[in-house]
XYZ file of C-alpha atoms in Angstrom:
376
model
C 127.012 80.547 59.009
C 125.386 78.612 56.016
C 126.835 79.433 53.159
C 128.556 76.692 51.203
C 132.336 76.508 50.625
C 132.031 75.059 47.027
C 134.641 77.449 45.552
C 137.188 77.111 47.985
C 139.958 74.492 46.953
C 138.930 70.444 47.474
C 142.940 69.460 48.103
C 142.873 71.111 51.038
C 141.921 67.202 52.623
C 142.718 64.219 50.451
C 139.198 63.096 51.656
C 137.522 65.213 49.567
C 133.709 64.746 48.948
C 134.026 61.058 50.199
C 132.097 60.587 53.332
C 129.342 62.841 52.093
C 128.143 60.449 49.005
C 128.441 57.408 51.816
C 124.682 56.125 51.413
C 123.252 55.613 55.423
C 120.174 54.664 56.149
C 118.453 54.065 59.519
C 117.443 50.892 58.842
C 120.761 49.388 58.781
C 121.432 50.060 62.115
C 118.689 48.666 63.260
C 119.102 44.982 61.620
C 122.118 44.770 62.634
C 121.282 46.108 66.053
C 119.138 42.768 66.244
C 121.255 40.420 64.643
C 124.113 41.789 67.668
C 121.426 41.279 70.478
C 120.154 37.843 69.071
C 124.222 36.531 69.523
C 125.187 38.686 72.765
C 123.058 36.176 75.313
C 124.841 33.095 73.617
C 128.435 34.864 74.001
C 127.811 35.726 77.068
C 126.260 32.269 78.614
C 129.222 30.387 76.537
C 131.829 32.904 78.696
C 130.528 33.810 82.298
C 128.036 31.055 83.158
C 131.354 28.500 83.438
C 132.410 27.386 86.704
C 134.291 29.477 89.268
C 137.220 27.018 88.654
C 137.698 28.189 85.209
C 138.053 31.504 85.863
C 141.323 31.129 83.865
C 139.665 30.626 81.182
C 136.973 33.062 81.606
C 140.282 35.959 81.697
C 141.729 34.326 78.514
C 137.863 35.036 76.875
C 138.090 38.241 78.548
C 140.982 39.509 76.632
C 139.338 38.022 73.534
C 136.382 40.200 73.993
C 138.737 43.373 74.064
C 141.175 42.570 71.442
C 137.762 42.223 69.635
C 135.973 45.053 70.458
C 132.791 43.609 72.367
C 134.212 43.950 75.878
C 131.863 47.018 75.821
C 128.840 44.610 75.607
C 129.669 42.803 78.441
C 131.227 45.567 81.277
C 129.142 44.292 84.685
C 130.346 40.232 83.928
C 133.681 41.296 83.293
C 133.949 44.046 86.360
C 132.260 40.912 88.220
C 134.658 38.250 87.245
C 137.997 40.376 87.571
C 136.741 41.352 91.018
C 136.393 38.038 92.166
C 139.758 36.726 89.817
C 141.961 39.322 92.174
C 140.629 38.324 95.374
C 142.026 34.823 94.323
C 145.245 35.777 92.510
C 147.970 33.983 94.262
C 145.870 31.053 94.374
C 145.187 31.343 90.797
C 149.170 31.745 89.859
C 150.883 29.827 92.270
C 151.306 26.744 89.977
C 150.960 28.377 86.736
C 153.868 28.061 84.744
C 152.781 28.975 81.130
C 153.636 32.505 79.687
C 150.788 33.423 77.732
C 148.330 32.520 80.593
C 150.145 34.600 82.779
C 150.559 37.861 80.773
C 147.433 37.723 79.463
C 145.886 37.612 83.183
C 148.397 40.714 83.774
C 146.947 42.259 80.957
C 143.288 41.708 81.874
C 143.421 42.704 84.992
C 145.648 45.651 84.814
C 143.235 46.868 82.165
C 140.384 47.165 84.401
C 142.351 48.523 87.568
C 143.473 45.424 89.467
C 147.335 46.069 90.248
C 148.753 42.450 89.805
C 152.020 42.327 90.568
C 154.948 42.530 87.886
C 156.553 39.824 89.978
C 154.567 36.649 89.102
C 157.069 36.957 86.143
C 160.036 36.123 87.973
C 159.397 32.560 87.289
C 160.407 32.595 84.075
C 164.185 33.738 84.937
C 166.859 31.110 85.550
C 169.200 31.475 88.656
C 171.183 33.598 87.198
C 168.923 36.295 86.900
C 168.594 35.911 82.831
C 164.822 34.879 81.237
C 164.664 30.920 80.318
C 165.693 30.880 76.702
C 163.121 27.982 76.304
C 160.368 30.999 76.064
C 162.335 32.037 72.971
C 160.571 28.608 71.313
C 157.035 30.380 72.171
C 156.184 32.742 69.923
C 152.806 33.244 71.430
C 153.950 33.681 74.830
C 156.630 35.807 74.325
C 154.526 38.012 72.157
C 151.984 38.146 75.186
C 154.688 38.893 76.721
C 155.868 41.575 75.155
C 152.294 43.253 75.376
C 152.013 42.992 78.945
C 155.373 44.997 78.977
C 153.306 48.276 78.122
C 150.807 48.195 81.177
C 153.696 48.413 83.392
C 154.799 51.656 85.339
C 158.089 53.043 86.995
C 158.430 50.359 89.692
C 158.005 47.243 87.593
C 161.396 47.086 86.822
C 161.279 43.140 85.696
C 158.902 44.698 82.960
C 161.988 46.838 81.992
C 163.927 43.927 81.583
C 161.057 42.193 79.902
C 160.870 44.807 77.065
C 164.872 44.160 76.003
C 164.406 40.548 76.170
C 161.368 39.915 74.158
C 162.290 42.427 71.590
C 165.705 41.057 70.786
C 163.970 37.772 69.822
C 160.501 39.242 68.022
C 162.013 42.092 66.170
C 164.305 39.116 63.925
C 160.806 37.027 63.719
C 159.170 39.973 62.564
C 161.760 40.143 59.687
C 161.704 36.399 58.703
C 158.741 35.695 57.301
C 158.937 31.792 57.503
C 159.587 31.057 59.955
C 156.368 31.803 61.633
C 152.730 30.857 60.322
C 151.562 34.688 58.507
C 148.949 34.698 60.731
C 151.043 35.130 63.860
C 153.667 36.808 61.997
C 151.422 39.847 60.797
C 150.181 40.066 64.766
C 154.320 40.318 65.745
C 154.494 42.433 63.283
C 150.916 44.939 63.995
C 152.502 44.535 67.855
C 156.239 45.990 67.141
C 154.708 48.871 65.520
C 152.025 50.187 67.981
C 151.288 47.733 70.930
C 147.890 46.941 71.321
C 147.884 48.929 74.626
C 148.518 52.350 72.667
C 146.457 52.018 69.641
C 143.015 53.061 68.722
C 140.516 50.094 69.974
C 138.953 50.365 66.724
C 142.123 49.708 64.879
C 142.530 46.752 67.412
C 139.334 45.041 66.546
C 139.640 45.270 63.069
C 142.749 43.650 62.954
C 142.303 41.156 65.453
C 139.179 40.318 63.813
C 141.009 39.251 60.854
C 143.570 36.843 63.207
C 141.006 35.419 64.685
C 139.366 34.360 61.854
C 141.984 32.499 61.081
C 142.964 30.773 63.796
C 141.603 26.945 64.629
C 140.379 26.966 67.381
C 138.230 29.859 66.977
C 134.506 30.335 68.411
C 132.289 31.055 65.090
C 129.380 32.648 67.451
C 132.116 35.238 69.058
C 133.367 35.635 65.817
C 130.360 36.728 63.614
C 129.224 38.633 66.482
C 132.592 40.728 66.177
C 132.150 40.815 62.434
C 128.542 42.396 62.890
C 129.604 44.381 65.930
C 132.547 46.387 63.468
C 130.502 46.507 61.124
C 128.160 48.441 63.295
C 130.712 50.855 64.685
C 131.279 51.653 60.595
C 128.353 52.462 60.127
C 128.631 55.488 63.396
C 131.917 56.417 62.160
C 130.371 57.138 58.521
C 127.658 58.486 59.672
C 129.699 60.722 62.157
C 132.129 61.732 59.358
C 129.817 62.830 57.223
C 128.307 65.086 59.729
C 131.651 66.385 60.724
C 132.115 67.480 57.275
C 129.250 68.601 56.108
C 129.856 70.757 59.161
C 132.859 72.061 58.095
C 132.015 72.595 54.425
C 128.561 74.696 55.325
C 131.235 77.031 57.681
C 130.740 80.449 56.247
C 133.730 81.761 58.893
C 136.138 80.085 56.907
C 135.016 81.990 53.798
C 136.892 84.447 55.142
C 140.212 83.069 55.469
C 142.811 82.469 52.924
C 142.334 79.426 50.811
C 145.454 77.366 52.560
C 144.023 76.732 56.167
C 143.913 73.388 56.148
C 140.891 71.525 56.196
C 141.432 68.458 58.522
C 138.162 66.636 59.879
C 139.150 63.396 59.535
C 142.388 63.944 61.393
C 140.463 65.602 64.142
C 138.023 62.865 64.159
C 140.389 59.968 64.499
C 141.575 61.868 67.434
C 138.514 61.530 68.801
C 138.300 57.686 68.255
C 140.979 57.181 69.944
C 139.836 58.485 73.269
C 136.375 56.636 72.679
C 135.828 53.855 69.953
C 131.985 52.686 71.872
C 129.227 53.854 69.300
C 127.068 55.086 72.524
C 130.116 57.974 72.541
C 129.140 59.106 69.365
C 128.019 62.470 69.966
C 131.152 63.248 72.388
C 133.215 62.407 69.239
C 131.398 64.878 66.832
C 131.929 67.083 69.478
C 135.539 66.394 70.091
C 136.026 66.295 66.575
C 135.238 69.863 66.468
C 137.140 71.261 69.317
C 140.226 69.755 67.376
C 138.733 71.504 64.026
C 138.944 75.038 65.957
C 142.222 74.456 67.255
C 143.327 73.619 64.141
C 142.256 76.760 62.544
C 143.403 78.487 65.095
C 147.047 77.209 65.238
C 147.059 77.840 61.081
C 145.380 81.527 61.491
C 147.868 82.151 64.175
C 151.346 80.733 63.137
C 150.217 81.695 59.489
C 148.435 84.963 59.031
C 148.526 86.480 62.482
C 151.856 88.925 64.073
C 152.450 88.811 67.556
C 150.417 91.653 68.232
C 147.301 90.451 66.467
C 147.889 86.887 68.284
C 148.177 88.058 71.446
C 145.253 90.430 71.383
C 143.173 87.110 70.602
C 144.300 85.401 73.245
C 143.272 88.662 75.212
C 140.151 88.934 73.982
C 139.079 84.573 74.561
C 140.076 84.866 78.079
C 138.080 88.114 78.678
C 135.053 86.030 76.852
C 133.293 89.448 76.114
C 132.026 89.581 72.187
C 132.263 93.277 72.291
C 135.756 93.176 72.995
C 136.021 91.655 69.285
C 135.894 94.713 68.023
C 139.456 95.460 68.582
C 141.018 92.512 66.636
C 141.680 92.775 62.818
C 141.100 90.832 59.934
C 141.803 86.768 60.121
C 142.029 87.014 64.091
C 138.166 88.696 64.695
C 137.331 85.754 62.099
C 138.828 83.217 64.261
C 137.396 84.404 67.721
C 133.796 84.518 65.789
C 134.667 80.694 65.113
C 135.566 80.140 68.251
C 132.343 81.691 69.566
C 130.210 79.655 67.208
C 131.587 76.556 68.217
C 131.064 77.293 72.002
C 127.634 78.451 71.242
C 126.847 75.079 69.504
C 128.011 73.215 72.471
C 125.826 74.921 74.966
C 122.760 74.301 72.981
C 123.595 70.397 72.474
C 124.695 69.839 76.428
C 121.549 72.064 77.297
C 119.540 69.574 75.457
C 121.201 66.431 76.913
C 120.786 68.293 80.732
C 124.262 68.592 80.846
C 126.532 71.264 82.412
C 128.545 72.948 80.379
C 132.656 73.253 81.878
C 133.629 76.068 79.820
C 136.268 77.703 81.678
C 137.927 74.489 81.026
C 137.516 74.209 77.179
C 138.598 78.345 77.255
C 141.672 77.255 78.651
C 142.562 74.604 76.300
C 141.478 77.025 73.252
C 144.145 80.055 75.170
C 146.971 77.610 75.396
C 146.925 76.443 71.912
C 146.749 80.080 70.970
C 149.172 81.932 73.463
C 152.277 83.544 71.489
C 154.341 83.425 74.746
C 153.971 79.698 74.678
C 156.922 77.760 72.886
């Protein structure tokens, strides 16, 4: 399995060569593993050591944290401070009557598990049932707002209503570009397209990094610490991409496979960012990274190259798990069960090393379903 792939096409990925001429070093993590742990007692005195009657404020620097990527740093405050937020919630929203406040708290806390109730909203509806069109005027609240919509489920039906209204008055914002300061209007705009709820952390931070910066009341120690903490998950992610692929281009299974199977590792990557953005999860995304690689080649060597009968014998022959058995499947499919078989073998030996068990009845399955011709 070491021979190069150097005269199989390059367009198969517009990547390319890319990540592999990405100069790492080991030294870079560690300065700037030091310059993160020099700032992270500051950050986290300036936050959590305030008084227990500005826990308000200690939410609103809560959501900071995530929308900038360092909530990771600071997981037992935070789990502390929400605990001890919920146990006072109706105290702590009984007279509060501002809508950014209150959706960010709903935000917070739903994020880490505390059900606050949809409800609290209802103060921002007239008699009539209808939201106050004075929350129309703020475009920070109502794009709170909006955000909180997403962390609601099927029986937060003022949520519902929530969505319709502060759509309707973002979506023409979004469109008019001065009406708003850029700043804000490139948030709106970031928000209508993927809420922050449903994108990639990563892509969260680095974009909220960049409003942040340019906003005026903005706390230069969290903010350099959020510059130097992305700047540190860059520095996994290239190193993990150019593992990935040098992976994929010393393959010598795929040698034997026509020269359009499509070569996607950073596609399979990014999937695995988005599950996990923490650099401590780095090895679980390499690993991720290549399950998606093998299904991948298996969905192209299957819809592709391989007739029902072929297909269904390798399905047959992954769920009996017996290497012997390979010797009744043909061309591309015996290539693609030897993959398959390489892969699983790789993640024994790395789970063995990290003491690890190793659920691979459930990682069989997920292969057999991507793979089963019955399947629609």
């Amino acid at each position: 399995m070491e021979t190069r792939r150097d005269d199989l096409d390059q367009d198969t990925t517009q990547w390319g060569d890319h990540f592999l001429s990405v100069p790492i070093n080991d030294s870079d993590f560690d300065v700037l593993a030091r310059e993160i742990e020099v700032l992270k007692p500051i950050v986290r005195d300036d936050i959590f050591t305030l008084s227990s009657y500005a826990i308000k404020k200690k939410i609103l620097s809560i959501h900071l944290l995530i929308s900038l990527g360092l909530s990771y740093h600071f997981q037992n405050e935070i789990e502390e401070t929400l605990k001890h937020a919920f146990e006072r919630i109706d105290e702590l929203v009984t007279d509060e009557t501002d809508l950014y406040t209150i959706s960010i708290m709903f935000r917070v806390l739903r994020t880490y598990g505390h059900n606050m109730l949809s409800d609290v909203f209802s103060r921002f509806k007239e008699n009539n049932g209808k939201f106050k069109e004075c929350l129309i005027k703020d475009v920070k609240g109502m794009l709170s707002f909006y955000e909180a919509v997403h962390f609601g489920t099927t029986n937060d039906h003022i949520l519902d209503e929530a969505s319709s209204f502060t759509l309707e008055h973002l979506e023409p914002l979004a469109m008019c570009q001065r009406a708003i300061p850029p700043n804000m209007l490139k948030l709106i705009q970031k928000a209508l397209h993927i809420p922050q709820h449903r994108n990639s952390q990563a892509l969260v931070a680095r974009e909220y990094i960049s409003f942040y910066e340019n906003e005026e009341d903005r706390d230069e120690t969290l903010l350099k610490l959020a510059k130097l903490n992305f700047k540190f998950f860059q520095l996994h992610y290239f190193q993990e991409l150019k593992l990935i692929t040098m992976w994929w281009r010393e393959l010598s299974i795929t040698l034997n496979l026509p020269r359009n199977i499509k070569e996607r590792t950073v596609e399979s990557w990014f999937a695995a960012l988005v599950i996990n953005f923490e650099p401590q999860f780095s090895l679980g995304r390499i690993m991720s990274a290549k399950l998606y690689l093998l299904i991948t080649f298996l969905d192209d060597a299957c819809d592709i190259h391989g007739s029902i009968p072929e297909v269904a014998s390798l399905v047959n022959c992954i769920e009996r798990w017996e290497p012997d058995y390979m010797e009744n499947l043909q061309g591309h499919m015996k290539s693609s069960f030897q993959f398959v078989m390489y892969v699983f073998k790789e993640y024994e030996e790395i789970l063995r090393s990290q003491e690890r068990s190793f659920m691979l009845d459930k990682m069989i399955e997920e292969v057999v379903i991507y793979t089963n011709p019955n399947d629609s």
